[in-house]
C-alpha cells in the first residue's frame, strides 16, 4: 500500500492504518505487510509510538526481537491524532 501524501512519516502512517481498522488494532506483521516494510524497520517506530502513548503494544515473552510484539492498539491519544490527520489536506488538494 502506498503512503498517502499528507502523512509525513511512518509513525503517522501507522496511526492512519490503525484508525481504519475495526477496534483500532493489528498485529505488527499485518502492519508491516500493509506498509511493505520489514518488521525490524517498523519495530523502532512502534516502540517510539508506545513511548509517547499514541499506541499500546502487547508482547509475547516467549518470542525474540523483532517478533516479540504481538499486537498494536491505538490509545485515546492515538485516536485524537488520527482525527487530526483526517483534517489535513492532501498534497494534491487546492489549498487556496
PDB file of N, CA and C in Angstrom:
ATOM      1  N   UNK A   1       0.842  -1.170   0.000  1.00  0.00           N
ATOM      2  CA  UNK A   1       0.000   0.000   0.000  1.00  0.00           C
ATOM      3  C   UNK A   1       0.892   1.239   0.000  1.00  0.00           C
ATOM      4  N   UNK A   2       0.514   2.215  -0.770  1.00  0.00           N
ATOM      5  CA  UNK A   2       1.299   3.450  -0.855  1.00  0.00           C
ATOM      6  C   UNK A   2       0.846   4.434   0.218  1.00  0.00           C
ATOM      7  N   UNK A   3       1.816   5.084   0.832  1.00  0.00           N
ATOM      8  CA  UNK A   3       1.511   6.046   1.892  1.00  0.00           C
ATOM      9  C   UNK A   3       0.858   7.289   1.298  1.00  0.00           C
ATOM     10  N   UNK A   4      -0.262   7.744   1.879  1.00  0.00           N
ATOM     11  CA  UNK A   4      -0.889   8.984   1.408  1.00  0.00           C
ATOM     12  C   UNK A   4       0.074  10.162   1.543  1.00  0.00           C
ATOM     13  N   UNK A   5      -0.010  11.109   0.627  1.00  0.00           N
ATOM     14  CA  UNK A   5       0.929  12.221   0.562  1.00  0.00           C
ATOM     15  C   UNK A   5       0.916  13.160   1.749  1.00  0.00           C
ATOM     16  N   UNK A   6      -0.189  13.241   2.473  1.00  0.00           N
ATOM     17  CA  UNK A   6      -0.265  14.169   3.603  1.00  0.00           C
ATOM     18  C   UNK A   6       0.345  13.596   4.883  1.00  0.00           C
ATOM     19  N   UNK A   7       0.742  12.337   4.857  1.00  0.00           N
ATOM     20  CA  UNK A   7       1.400  11.726   6.012  1.00  0.00           C
ATOM     21  C   UNK A   7       2.902  11.927   5.879  1.00  0.00           C
ATOM     22  N   UNK A   8       3.533  12.465   6.924  1.00  0.00           N
ATOM     23  CA  UNK A   8       4.923  12.867   6.837  1.00  0.00           C
ATOM     24  C   UNK A   8       5.934  11.777   7.171  1.00  0.00           C
ATOM     25  N   UNK A   9       5.512  10.748   7.916  1.00  0.00           N
ATOM     26  CA  UNK A   9       6.475   9.742   8.345  1.00  0.00           C
ATOM     27  C   UNK A   9       5.767   8.415   8.643  1.00  0.00           C
ATOM     28  N   UNK A  10       6.555   7.407   8.960  1.00  0.00           N
ATOM     29  CA  UNK A  10       5.991   6.086   9.238  1.00  0.00           C
ATOM     30  C   UNK A  10       5.077   6.095  10.456  1.00  0.00           C
ATOM     31  N   UNK A  11       5.399   6.892  11.458  1.00  0.00           N
ATOM     32  CA  UNK A  11       4.570   6.939  12.662  1.00  0.00           C
ATOM     33  C   UNK A  11       3.158   7.404  12.330  1.00  0.00           C
ATOM     34  N   UNK A  12       3.041   8.464  11.522  1.00  0.00           N
ATOM     35  CA  UNK A  12       1.717   8.934  11.122  1.00  0.00           C
ATOM     36  C   UNK A  12       0.997   7.876  10.281  1.00  0.00           C
ATOM     37  N   UNK A  13       1.731   7.175   9.438  1.00  0.00           N
ATOM     38  CA  UNK A  13       1.143   6.151   8.592  1.00  0.00           C
ATOM     39  C   UNK A  13       0.606   4.992   9.449  1.00  0.00           C
ATOM     40  N   UNK A  14       1.331   4.622  10.483  1.00  0.00           N
ATOM     41  CA  UNK A  14       0.887   3.566  11.391  1.00  0.00           C
ATOM     42  C   UNK A  14      -0.434   3.973  12.047  1.00  0.00           C
ATOM     43  N   UNK A  15      -0.502   5.199  12.557  1.00  0.00           N
ATOM     44  CA  UNK A  15      -1.727   5.686  13.191  1.00  0.00           C
ATOM     45  C   UNK A  15      -2.870   5.694  12.183  1.00  0.00           C
ATOM     46  N   UNK A  16      -2.590   6.143  10.977  1.00  0.00           N
ATOM     47  CA  UNK A  16      -3.595   6.199   9.914  1.00  0.00           C
ATOM     48  C   UNK A  16      -4.156   4.795   9.624  1.00  0.00           C
ATOM     49  N   UNK A  17      -3.272   3.827   9.481  1.00  0.00           N
ATOM     50  CA  UNK A  17      -3.709   2.460   9.186  1.00  0.00           C
ATOM     51  C   UNK A  17      -4.495   1.857  10.348  1.00  0.00           C
ATOM     52  N   UNK A  18      -4.025   2.062  11.567  1.00  0.00           N
ATOM     53  CA  UNK A  18      -4.733   1.517  12.731  1.00  0.00           C
ATOM     54  C   UNK A  18      -6.112   2.153  12.905  1.00  0.00           C
ATOM     55  N   UNK A  19      -6.226   3.431  12.608  1.00  0.00           N
ATOM     56  CA  UNK A  19      -7.516   4.105  12.776  1.00  0.00           C
ATOM     57  C   UNK A  19      -8.553   3.596  11.781  1.00  0.00           C
ATOM     58  N   UNK A  20      -8.102   2.997  10.692  1.00  0.00           N
ATOM     59  CA  UNK A  20      -9.025   2.446   9.709  1.00  0.00           C
ATOM     60  C   UNK A  20      -9.473   1.031  10.020  1.00  0.00           C
ATOM     61  N   UNK A  21      -8.935   0.438  11.065  1.00  0.00           N
ATOM     62  CA  UNK A  21      -9.270  -0.937  11.442  1.00  0.00           C
ATOM     63  C   UNK A  21     -10.342  -0.963  12.519  1.00  0.00           C
ATOM     64  N   UNK A  22     -11.243  -1.915  12.419  1.00  0.00           N
ATOM     65  CA  UNK A  22     -12.250  -2.125  13.459  1.00  0.00           C
ATOM     66  C   UNK A  22     -11.539  -2.419  14.781  1.00  0.00           C
ATOM     67  N   UNK A  23     -11.803  -1.645  15.797  1.00  0.00           N
ATOM     68  CA  UNK A  23     -11.166  -1.843  17.091  1.00  0.00           C
ATOM     69  C   UNK A  23      -9.838  -1.119  17.236  1.00  0.00           C
ATOM     70  N   UNK A  24      -9.265  -0.620  16.142  1.00  0.00           N
ATOM     71  CA  UNK A  24      -8.016   0.130  16.212  1.00  0.00           C
ATOM     72  C   UNK A  24      -6.800  -0.709  16.546  1.00  0.00           C
ATOM     73  N   UNK A  25      -6.803  -1.987  16.150  1.00  0.00           N
ATOM     74  CA  UNK A  25      -5.626  -2.815  16.431  1.00  0.00           C
ATOM     75  C   UNK A  25      -5.298  -3.714  15.250  1.00  0.00           C
ATOM     76  N   UNK A  26      -4.029  -4.133  15.196  1.00  0.00           N
ATOM     77  CA  UNK A  26      -3.491  -5.052  14.196  1.00  0.00           C
ATOM     78  C   UNK A  26      -2.306  -5.767  14.820  1.00  0.00           C
ATOM     79  N   UNK A  27      -1.858  -6.799  14.143  1.00  0.00           N
ATOM     80  CA  UNK A  27      -0.591  -7.403  14.546  1.00  0.00           C
ATOM     81  C   UNK A  27       0.526  -6.616  13.861  1.00  0.00           C
ATOM     82  N   UNK A  28       1.726  -6.626  14.407  1.00  0.00           N
ATOM     83  CA  UNK A  28       2.844  -5.968  13.733  1.00  0.00           C
ATOM     84  C   UNK A  28       3.081  -6.545  12.336  1.00  0.00           C
ATOM     85  N   UNK A  29       2.879  -7.837  12.181  1.00  0.00           N
ATOM     86  CA  UNK A  29       3.055  -8.450  10.866  1.00  0.00           C
ATOM     87  C   UNK A  29       2.076  -7.903   9.839  1.00  0.00           C
ATOM     88  N   UNK A  30       0.828  -7.696  10.249  1.00  0.00           N
ATOM     89  CA  UNK A  30      -0.172  -7.120   9.346  1.00  0.00           C
ATOM     90  C   UNK A  30       0.213  -5.700   8.952  1.00  0.00           C
ATOM     91  N   UNK A  31       0.683  -4.923   9.929  1.00  0.00           N
ATOM     92  CA  UNK A  31       1.136  -3.557   9.626  1.00  0.00           C
ATOM     93  C   UNK A  31       2.312  -3.566   8.655  1.00  0.00           C
ATOM     94  N   UNK A  32       3.294  -4.411   8.927  1.00  0.00           N
ATOM     95  CA  UNK A  32       4.475  -4.491   8.060  1.00  0.00           C
ATOM     96  C   UNK A  32       4.071  -4.862   6.630  1.00  0.00           C
ATOM     97  N   UNK A  33       3.124  -5.767   6.515  1.00  0.00           N
ATOM     98  CA  UNK A  33       2.663  -6.186   5.177  1.00  0.00           C
ATOM     99  C   UNK A  33       1.961  -5.037   4.463  1.00  0.00           C
ATOM    100  N   UNK A  34       1.065  -4.329   5.152  1.00  0.00           N
ATOM    101  CA  UNK A  34       0.353  -3.208   4.530  1.00  0.00           C
ATOM    102  C   UNK A  34       1.296  -2.084   4.133  1.00  0.00           C
ATOM    103  N   UNK A  35       2.357  -1.895   4.941  1.00  0.00           N
ATOM    104  CA  UNK A  35       3.287  -0.806   4.675  1.00  0.00           C
ATOM    105  C   UNK A  35       4.433  -1.229   3.755  1.00  0.00           C
ATOM    106  N   UNK A  36       4.514  -2.510   3.444  1.00  0.00           N
ATOM    107  CA  UNK A  36       5.605  -3.057   2.633  1.00  0.00           C
ATOM    108  C   UNK A  36       6.965  -2.719   3.234  1.00  0.00           C
ATOM    109  N   UNK A  37       7.056  -2.872   4.558  1.00  0.00           N
ATOM    110  CA  UNK A  37       8.302  -2.627   5.283  1.00  0.00           C
ATOM    111  C   UNK A  37       8.688  -3.883   6.054  1.00  0.00           C
ATOM    112  N   UNK A  38       9.989  -4.110   6.216  1.00  0.00           N
ATOM    113  CA  UNK A  38      10.402  -5.237   7.057  1.00  0.00           C
ATOM    114  C   UNK A  38      10.041  -4.958   8.520  1.00  0.00           C
ATOM    115  N   UNK A  39       9.682  -6.020   9.231  1.00  0.00           N
ATOM    116  CA  UNK A  39       9.255  -5.885  10.613  1.00  0.00           C
ATOM    117  C   UNK A  39      10.316  -5.234  11.492  1.00  0.00           C
ATOM    118  N   UNK A  40      11.584  -5.531  11.253  1.00  0.00           N
ATOM    119  CA  UNK A  40      12.626  -4.927  12.094  1.00  0.00           C
ATOM    120  C   UNK A  40      12.720  -3.417  11.891  1.00  0.00           C
ATOM    121  N   UNK A  41      12.382  -2.915  10.712  1.00  0.00           N
ATOM    122  CA  UNK A  41      12.381  -1.469  10.473  1.00  0.00           C
ATOM    123  C   UNK A  41      11.173  -0.824  11.156  1.00  0.00           C
ATOM    124  N   UNK A  42      10.050  -1.483  11.129  1.00  0.00           N
ATOM    125  CA  UNK A  42       8.826  -0.983  11.739  1.00  0.00           C
ATOM    126  C   UNK A  42       8.901  -1.011  13.269  1.00  0.00           C
ATOM    127  N   UNK A  43       9.673  -1.921  13.798  1.00  0.00           N
ATOM    128  CA  UNK A  43       9.795  -2.146  15.238  1.00  0.00           C
ATOM    129  C   UNK A  43      10.135  -0.864  15.992  1.00  0.00           C
ATOM    130  N   UNK A  44      11.120  -0.111  15.550  1.00  0.00           N
ATOM    131  CA  UNK A  44      11.524   1.125  16.228  1.00  0.00           C
ATOM    132  C   UNK A  44      10.405   2.167  16.206  1.00  0.00           C
ATOM    133  N   UNK A  45       9.673   2.250  15.088  1.00  0.00           N
ATOM    134  CA  UNK A  45       8.547   3.172  15.012  1.00  0.00           C
ATOM    135  C   UNK A  45       7.485   2.818  16.049  1.00  0.00           C
ATOM    136  N   UNK A  46       7.216   1.539  16.210  1.00  0.00           N
ATOM    137  CA  UNK A  46       6.219   1.096  17.177  1.00  0.00           C
ATOM    138  C   UNK A  46       6.645   1.401  18.613  1.00  0.00           C
ATOM    139  N   UNK A  47       7.912   1.164  18.914  1.00  0.00           N
ATOM    140  CA  UNK A  47       8.409   1.456  20.268  1.00  0.00           C
ATOM    141  C   UNK A  47       8.329   2.947  20.579  1.00  0.00           C
ATOM    142  N   UNK A  48       8.648   3.784  19.595  1.00  0.00           N
ATOM    143  CA  UNK A  48       8.549   5.232  19.794  1.00  0.00           C
ATOM    144  C   UNK A  48       7.098   5.635  20.076  1.00  0.00           C
ATOM    145  N   UNK A  49       6.152   5.126  19.268  1.00  0.00           N
ATOM    146  CA  UNK A  49       4.750   5.479  19.454  1.00  0.00           C
ATOM    147  C   UNK A  49       4.215   4.985  20.798  1.00  0.00           C
ATOM    148  N   UNK A  50       4.731   3.882  21.279  1.00  0.00           N
ATOM    149  CA  UNK A  50       4.356   3.412  22.612  1.00  0.00           C
ATOM    150  C   UNK A  50       4.903   4.378  23.676  1.00  0.00           C
ATOM    151  N   UNK A  51       6.133   4.802  23.504  1.00  0.00           N
ATOM    152  CA  UNK A  51       6.779   5.692  24.477  1.00  0.00           C
ATOM    153  C   UNK A  51       6.032   7.027  24.603  1.00  0.00           C
ATOM    154  N   UNK A  52       5.488   7.531  23.494  1.00  0.00           N
ATOM    155  CA  UNK A  52       4.757   8.806  23.538  1.00  0.00           C
ATOM    156  C   UNK A  52       3.247   8.593  23.715  1.00  0.00           C
ATOM    157  N   UNK A  53       2.858   7.366  24.029  1.00  0.00           N
ATOM    158  CA  UNK A  53       1.494   6.983  24.396  1.00  0.00           C
ATOM    159  C   UNK A  53       0.465   7.130  23.289  1.00  0.00           C
ATOM    160  N   UNK A  54       0.905   7.007  22.046  1.00  0.00           N
ATOM    161  CA  UNK A  54      -0.008   7.038  20.910  1.00  0.00           C
ATOM    162  C   UNK A  54      -0.620   5.654  20.686  1.00  0.00           C
ATOM    163  N   UNK A  55       0.125   4.633  21.066  1.00  0.00           N
ATOM    164  CA  UNK A  55      -0.396   3.270  20.963  1.00  0.00           C
ATOM    165  C   UNK A  55       0.134   2.417  22.095  1.00  0.00           C
ATOM    166  N   UNK A  56      -0.500   1.271  22.266  1.00  0.00           N
ATOM    167  CA  UNK A  56      -0.020   0.304  23.256  1.00  0.00           C
ATOM    168  C   UNK A  56       0.402  -0.958  22.517  1.00  0.00           C
ATOM    169  N   UNK A  57       1.372  -1.641  23.100  1.00  0.00           N
ATOM    170  CA  UNK A  57       1.920  -2.848  22.490  1.00  0.00           C
ATOM    171  C   UNK A  57       1.740  -4.019  23.442  1.00  0.00           C
ATOM    172  N   UNK A  58       1.240  -5.117  22.906  1.00  0.00           N
ATOM    173  CA  UNK A  58       1.210  -6.371  23.651  1.00  0.00           C
ATOM    174  C   UNK A  58       2.444  -7.156  23.244  1.00  0.00           C
ATOM    175  N   UNK A  59       3.058  -7.815  24.232  1.00  0.00           N
ATOM    176  CA  UNK A  59       4.290  -8.563  23.973  1.00  0.00           C
ATOM    177  C   UNK A  59       4.107 -10.033  24.303  1.00  0.00           C
ATOM    178  N   UNK A  60       4.813 -10.866  23.557  1.00  0.00           N
ATOM    179  CA  UNK A  60       4.861 -12.300  23.802  1.00  0.00           C
ATOM    180  C   UNK A  60       6.257 -12.608  24.342  1.00  0.00           C
ATOM    181  N   UNK A  61       6.386 -12.872  25.641  1.00  0.00           N
ATOM    182  CA  UNK A  61       7.718 -13.061  26.237  1.00  0.00           C
ATOM    183  C   UNK A  61       8.464 -14.287  25.721  1.00  0.00           C
ATOM    184  N   UNK A  62       7.773 -15.186  25.052  1.00  0.00           N
ATOM    185  CA  UNK A  62       8.452 -16.375  24.532  1.00  0.00           C
ATOM    186  C   UNK A  62       9.123 -16.128  23.185  1.00  0.00           C
ATOM    187  N   UNK A  63       8.902 -14.948  22.605  1.00  0.00           N
ATOM    188  CA  UNK A  63       9.482 -14.645  21.290  1.00  0.00           C
ATOM    189  C   UNK A  63      10.562 -13.593  21.422  1.00  0.00           C
ATOM    190  N   UNK A  64      11.405 -13.482  20.428  1.00  0.00           N
ATOM    191  CA  UNK A  64      12.536 -12.542  20.417  1.00  0.00           C
ATOM    192  C   UNK A  64      12.353 -11.475  19.344  1.00  0.00           C
ATOM    193  N   UNK A  65      13.148 -10.428  19.474  1.00  0.00           N
ATOM    194  CA  UNK A  65      13.169  -9.312  18.512  1.00  0.00           C
ATOM    195  C   UNK A  65      13.290  -9.839  17.085  1.00  0.00           C
ATOM    196  N   UNK A  66      12.565  -9.266  16.161  1.00  0.00           N
ATOM    197  CA  UNK A  66      11.524  -8.245  16.251  1.00  0.00           C
ATOM    198  C   UNK A  66      10.125  -8.840  16.381  1.00  0.00           C
ATOM    199  N   UNK A  67      10.019 -10.102  16.693  1.00  0.00           N
ATOM    200  CA  UNK A  67       8.728 -10.792  16.717  1.00  0.00           C
ATOM    201  C   UNK A  67       8.080 -10.835  18.093  1.00  0.00           C
ATOM    202  N   UNK A  68       8.671 -10.182  19.102  1.00  0.00           N
ATOM    203  CA  UNK A  68       8.113 -10.241  20.449  1.00  0.00           C
ATOM    204  C   UNK A  68       6.845  -9.406  20.596  1.00  0.00           C
ATOM    205  N   UNK A  69       6.617  -8.482  19.668  1.00  0.00           N
ATOM    206  CA  UNK A  69       5.400  -7.676  19.707  1.00  0.00           C
ATOM    207  C   UNK A  69       4.275  -8.464  19.049  1.00  0.00           C
ATOM    208  N   UNK A  70       3.173  -8.631  19.765  1.00  0.00           N
ATOM    209  CA  UNK A  70       2.098  -9.467  19.236  1.00  0.00           C
ATOM    210  C   UNK A  70       0.868  -8.687  18.795  1.00  0.00           C
ATOM    211  N   UNK A  71       0.687  -7.478  19.329  1.00  0.00           N
ATOM    212  CA  UNK A  71      -0.493  -6.692  18.950  1.00  0.00           C
ATOM    213  C   UNK A  71      -0.213  -5.216  19.168  1.00  0.00           C
ATOM    214  N   UNK A  72      -0.722  -4.393  18.256  1.00  0.00           N
ATOM    215  CA  UNK A  72      -0.571  -2.937  18.296  1.00  0.00           C
ATOM    216  C   UNK A  72      -1.975  -2.343  18.364  1.00  0.00           C
ATOM    217  N   UNK A  73      -2.208  -1.476  19.363  1.00  0.00           N
ATOM    218  CA  UNK A  73      -3.538  -0.899  19.563  1.00  0.00           C
ATOM    219  C   UNK A  73      -3.432   0.608  19.757  1.00  0.00           C
ATOM    220  N   UNK A  74      -4.320   1.362  19.098  1.00  0.00           N
ATOM    221  CA  UNK A  74      -4.371   2.807  19.304  1.00  0.00           C
ATOM    222  C   UNK A  74      -4.871   3.121  20.711  1.00  0.00           C
ATOM    223  N   UNK A  75      -4.280   4.116  21.323  1.00  0.00           N
ATOM    224  CA  UNK A  75      -4.756   4.631  22.611  1.00  0.00           C
ATOM    225  C   UNK A  75      -5.711   5.799  22.331  1.00  0.00           C
ATOM    226  N   UNK A  76      -6.243   6.387  23.380  1.00  0.00           N
ATOM    227  CA  UNK A  76      -7.096   7.572  23.200  1.00  0.00           C
ATOM    228  C   UNK A  76      -6.310   8.694  22.527  1.00  0.00           C
ATOM    229  N   UNK A  77      -5.040   8.870  22.921  1.00  0.00           N
ATOM    230  CA  UNK A  77      -4.195   9.887  22.287  1.00  0.00           C
ATOM    231  C   UNK A  77      -3.998   9.582  20.800  1.00  0.00           C
ATOM    232  N   UNK A  78      -3.876   8.305  20.473  1.00  0.00           N
ATOM    233  CA  UNK A  78      -3.736   7.900  19.080  1.00  0.00           C
ATOM    234  C   UNK A  78      -4.984   8.192  18.267  1.00  0.00           C
ATOM    235  N   UNK A  79      -6.142   8.026  18.871  1.00  0.00           N
ATOM    236  CA  UNK A  79      -7.402   8.335  18.184  1.00  0.00           C
ATOM    237  C   UNK A  79      -7.524   9.841  17.932  1.00  0.00           C
ATOM    238  N   UNK A  80      -7.070  10.635  18.891  1.00  0.00           N
ATOM    239  CA  UNK A  80      -7.066  12.093  18.699  1.00  0.00           C
ATOM    240  C   UNK A  80      -6.137  12.449  17.541  1.00  0.00           C
ATOM    241  N   UNK A  81      -4.964  11.832  17.515  1.00  0.00           N
ATOM    242  CA  UNK A  81      -4.012  12.088  16.428  1.00  0.00           C
ATOM    243  C   UNK A  81      -4.605  11.688  15.081  1.00  0.00           C
ATOM    244  N   UNK A  82      -5.324  10.562  15.035  1.00  0.00           N
ATOM    245  CA  UNK A  82      -5.909  10.123  13.764  1.00  0.00           C
ATOM    246  C   UNK A  82      -6.964  11.108  13.266  1.00  0.00           C
ATOM    247  N   UNK A  83      -7.713  11.726  14.194  1.00  0.00           N
ATOM    248  CA  UNK A  83      -8.680  12.757  13.796  1.00  0.00           C
ATOM    249  C   UNK A  83      -7.960  13.973  13.211  1.00  0.00           C
ATOM    250  N   UNK A  84      -6.842  14.358  13.812  1.00  0.00           N
ATOM    251  CA  UNK A  84      -6.054  15.474  13.286  1.00  0.00           C
ATOM    252  C   UNK A  84      -5.519  15.152  11.891  1.00  0.00           C
ATOM    253  N   UNK A  85      -5.095  13.910  11.693  1.00  0.00           N
ATOM    254  CA  UNK A  85      -4.591  13.503  10.375  1.00  0.00           C
ATOM    255  C   UNK A  85      -5.701  13.562   9.331  1.00  0.00           C
ATOM    256  N   UNK A  86      -6.915  13.178   9.718  1.00  0.00           N
ATOM    257  CA  UNK A  86      -8.045  13.215   8.775  1.00  0.00           C
ATOM    258  C   UNK A  86      -8.351  14.635   8.312  1.00  0.00           C
ATOM    259  N   UNK A  87      -8.025  15.622   9.144  1.00  0.00           N
ATOM    260  CA  UNK A  87      -8.293  17.013   8.808  1.00  0.00           C
ATOM    261  C   UNK A  87      -7.254  17.652   7.906  1.00  0.00           C
ATOM    262  N   UNK A  88      -6.168  16.957   7.659  1.00  0.00           N
ATOM    263  CA  UNK A  88      -5.112  17.517   6.807  1.00  0.00           C
ATOM    264  C   UNK A  88      -5.511  17.453   5.334  1.00  0.00           C
ATOM    265  N   UNK A  89      -5.175  18.502   4.609  1.00  0.00           N
ATOM    266  CA  UNK A  89      -5.412  18.428   3.158  1.00  0.00           C
ATOM    267  C   UNK A  89      -4.366  17.529   2.499  1.00  0.00           C
ATOM    268  N   UNK A  90      -4.772  16.842   1.470  1.00  0.00           N
ATOM    269  CA  UNK A  90      -3.837  16.035   0.692  1.00  0.00           C
ATOM    270  C   UNK A  90      -2.960  16.985  -0.122  1.00  0.00           C
ATOM    271  N   UNK A  91      -1.754  16.553  -0.463  1.00  0.00           N
ATOM    272  CA  UNK A  91      -0.843  17.412  -1.224  1.00  0.00           C
ATOM    273  C   UNK A  91      -1.419  17.823  -2.567  1.00  0.00           C
ATOM    274  N   UNK A  92      -2.313  17.036  -3.109  1.00  0.00           N
ATOM    275  CA  UNK A  92      -2.925  17.350  -4.394  1.00  0.00           C
ATOM    276  C   UNK A  92      -4.126  18.271  -4.274  1.00  0.00           C
ATOM    277  N   UNK A  93      -4.580  18.544  -3.056  1.00  0.00           N
ATOM    278  CA  UNK A  93      -5.739  19.409  -2.864  1.00  0.00           C
ATOM    279  C   UNK A  93      -5.398  20.864  -3.144  1.00  0.00           C
ATOM    280  N   UNK A  94      -6.375  21.605  -3.585  1.00  0.00           N
ATOM    281  CA  UNK A  94      -6.210  23.039  -3.802  1.00  0.00           C
ATOM    282  C   UNK A  94      -6.323  23.732  -2.446  1.00  0.00           C
ATOM    283  N   UNK A  95      -5.234  24.331  -1.985  1.00  0.00           N
ATOM    284  CA  UNK A  95      -5.201  24.937  -0.665  1.00  0.00           C
ATOM    285  C   UNK A  95      -5.726  26.366  -0.658  1.00  0.00           C
ATOM    286  N   UNK A  96      -5.944  26.967  -1.813  1.00  0.00           N
ATOM    287  CA  UNK A  96      -6.386  28.379  -1.862  1.00  0.00           C
ATOM    288  C   UNK A  96      -7.703  28.524  -2.552  1.00  0.00           C
TER     289      UNK A  96
END
